[in-house]
Amino acid sequence: MPIMRAAFASAFDADNPLAALTVGDRPEPTHPQEDWVTVQVRASSLNHHDLWSLRGVGLSADQLPMILGCDAVGTDPDGNEVVIYPVVPTPGDPRGVSILSEHFAGTFAERVAVPQMNLLPLPDGLSAIDAACLPTAWLTAWRMLTTKGRVGDGESVLVQGAGGGVATAAVALGVALGKRVYATSRHADKRERITELGATALEPGARLPERVDVVIETVGAATFDHSLKSAAPMARIVVSGATAGHEAKVNLRRVFAMQLEILGTSMGTPDELTQLLAFCAEHEVRPVVDRVVPFGRIEEAFARLNSGDVFGKVVIDHTA
């Protein structure tokens, strides 16, 4: 049986997810449907989803071993450079869809199989390294700001917990969209990086100079009260994560008195990813990259993400 190198979950470890990661040989991709194709991966990027998978969240033991990775840029069978949209139709999933590495093998491998319709052209001006950051974290941030947050109707944005992939993307995109962006972080060095991106950096819970039209929430219980207090009348609080607690206390009187909208979202559509790719290419917006790691040292990339010290995306170069 033909084999390839891959990084995969071979077990689950809730306390030490890195112990559940294996790098080794796996069978070449198979095609569950006739409309699937195999893509030669050039670059991929890590998400916290990969660490949660190693902890056993969203996977069951009978799905192991599972090749990890949601995001990738590669070359299709005709030699075209393509960006992979990672949401795949999955009839057996209650959602009707799944993300690569949940039911179908992911992108941390030499090759990956995906539906033909999930391939989008890599725009001129975007490198494989840059575009590999976009399909999950940056797409989520784009949808939070535009489709859900309707940021075009407002002038100001608060991003809670900048540093991680989605929050940092929201800062960069908000600035590129011409909005006044405020962002919080517990870490002084990350606040300095936020300032370099063109936003106003604040400590968590700090009073803002103004109430904002859109709040980007990926932190959860630890920041949600501050998000409510920082929201202007008729503002949108858009939630796509809860890294610091999923059971937030909500002051309902503030919600109805201020006519606030609390909206949940995750990922985005192929059309939204197309819009994001075009926006980044046209406006020369480049993803914030924490570091680029060769595929042969992918364990180092996982350790970096797990450390919590990242600012932006950790990218894997499959050509190095």
JSON list of C-alpha atoms in Angstrom, two decimals, residues 48 52 160-161 184 186 204 217-225 239-249:
[
{"chain": "A", "resi": 48, "resn": "HIS", "atom": "CA", "xyz": [-6.30, 25.30, 18.44]},
{"chain": "A", "resi": 52, "resn": "TRP", "atom": "CA", "xyz": [-8.41, 19.97, 21.06]},
{"chain": "A", "resi": 160, "resn": "GLN", "atom": "CA", "xyz": [-10.94, 40.48, 23.22]},
{"chain": "A", "resi": 161, "resn": "GLY", "atom": "CA", "xyz": [-7.80, 38.46, 23.87]},
{"chain": "A", "resi": 184, "resn": "THR", "atom": "CA", "xyz": [-7.11, 43.53, 24.90]},
{"chain": "A", "resi": 186, "resn": "ARG", "atom": "CA", "xyz": [-2.91, 40.22, 29.41]},
{"chain": "A", "resi": 204, "resn": "PRO", "atom": "CA", "xyz": [-8.28, 43.18, 29.99]},
{"chain": "A", "resi": 217, "resn": "GLU", "atom": "CA", "xyz": [-15.41, 37.45, 21.46]},
{"chain": "A", "resi": 218, "resn": "THR", "atom": "CA", "xyz": [-13.23, 34.34, 21.48]},
{"chain": "A", "resi": 219, "resn": "VAL", "atom": "CA", "xyz": [-12.35, 34.35, 25.19]},
{"chain": "A", "resi": 220, "resn": "GLY", "atom": "CA", "xyz": [-15.69, 33.72, 26.87]},
{"chain": "A", "resi": 221, "resn": "ALA", "atom": "CA", "xyz": [-16.61, 33.96, 30.54]},
{"chain": "A", "resi": 222, "resn": "ALA", "atom": "CA", "xyz": [-13.47, 35.86, 31.55]},
{"chain": "A", "resi": 223, "resn": "THR", "atom": "CA", "xyz": [-14.22, 38.83, 29.28]},
{"chain": "A", "resi": 224, "resn": "PHE", "atom": "CA", "xyz": [-17.92, 38.68, 28.49]},
{"chain": "A", "resi": 225, "resn": "ASP", "atom": "CA", "xyz": [-19.07, 41.17, 31.12]},
{"chain": "A", "resi": 239, "resn": "VAL", "atom": "CA", "xyz": [-18.85, 34.86, 19.62]},
{"chain": "A", "resi": 240, "resn": "SER", "atom": "CA", "xyz": [-16.75, 32.13, 18.01]},
{"chain": "A", "resi": 241, "resn": "GLY", "atom": "CA", "xyz": [-14.90, 30.69, 20.99]},
{"chain": "A", "resi": 242, "resn": "ALA", "atom": "CA", "xyz": [-14.71, 30.34, 24.74]},
{"chain": "A", "resi": 243, "resn": "THR", "atom": "CA", "xyz": [-11.09, 29.63, 25.62]},
{"chain": "A", "resi": 244, "resn": "ALA", "atom": "CA", "xyz": [-11.53, 31.01, 29.15]},
{"chain": "A", "resi": 245, "resn": "GLY", "atom": "CA", "xyz": [-14.91, 29.57, 30.09]},
{"chain": "A", "resi": 246, "resn": "HIS", "atom": "CA", "xyz": [-18.04, 28.71, 28.14]},
{"chain": "A", "resi": 247, "resn": "GLU", "atom": "CA", "xyz": [-20.64, 29.64, 30.77]},
{"chain": "A", "resi": 248, "resn": "ALA", "atom": "CA", "xyz": [-20.59, 33.42, 30.90]},
{"chain": "A", "resi": 249, "resn": "LYS", "atom": "CA", "xyz": [-22.93, 35.46, 33.12]}
]
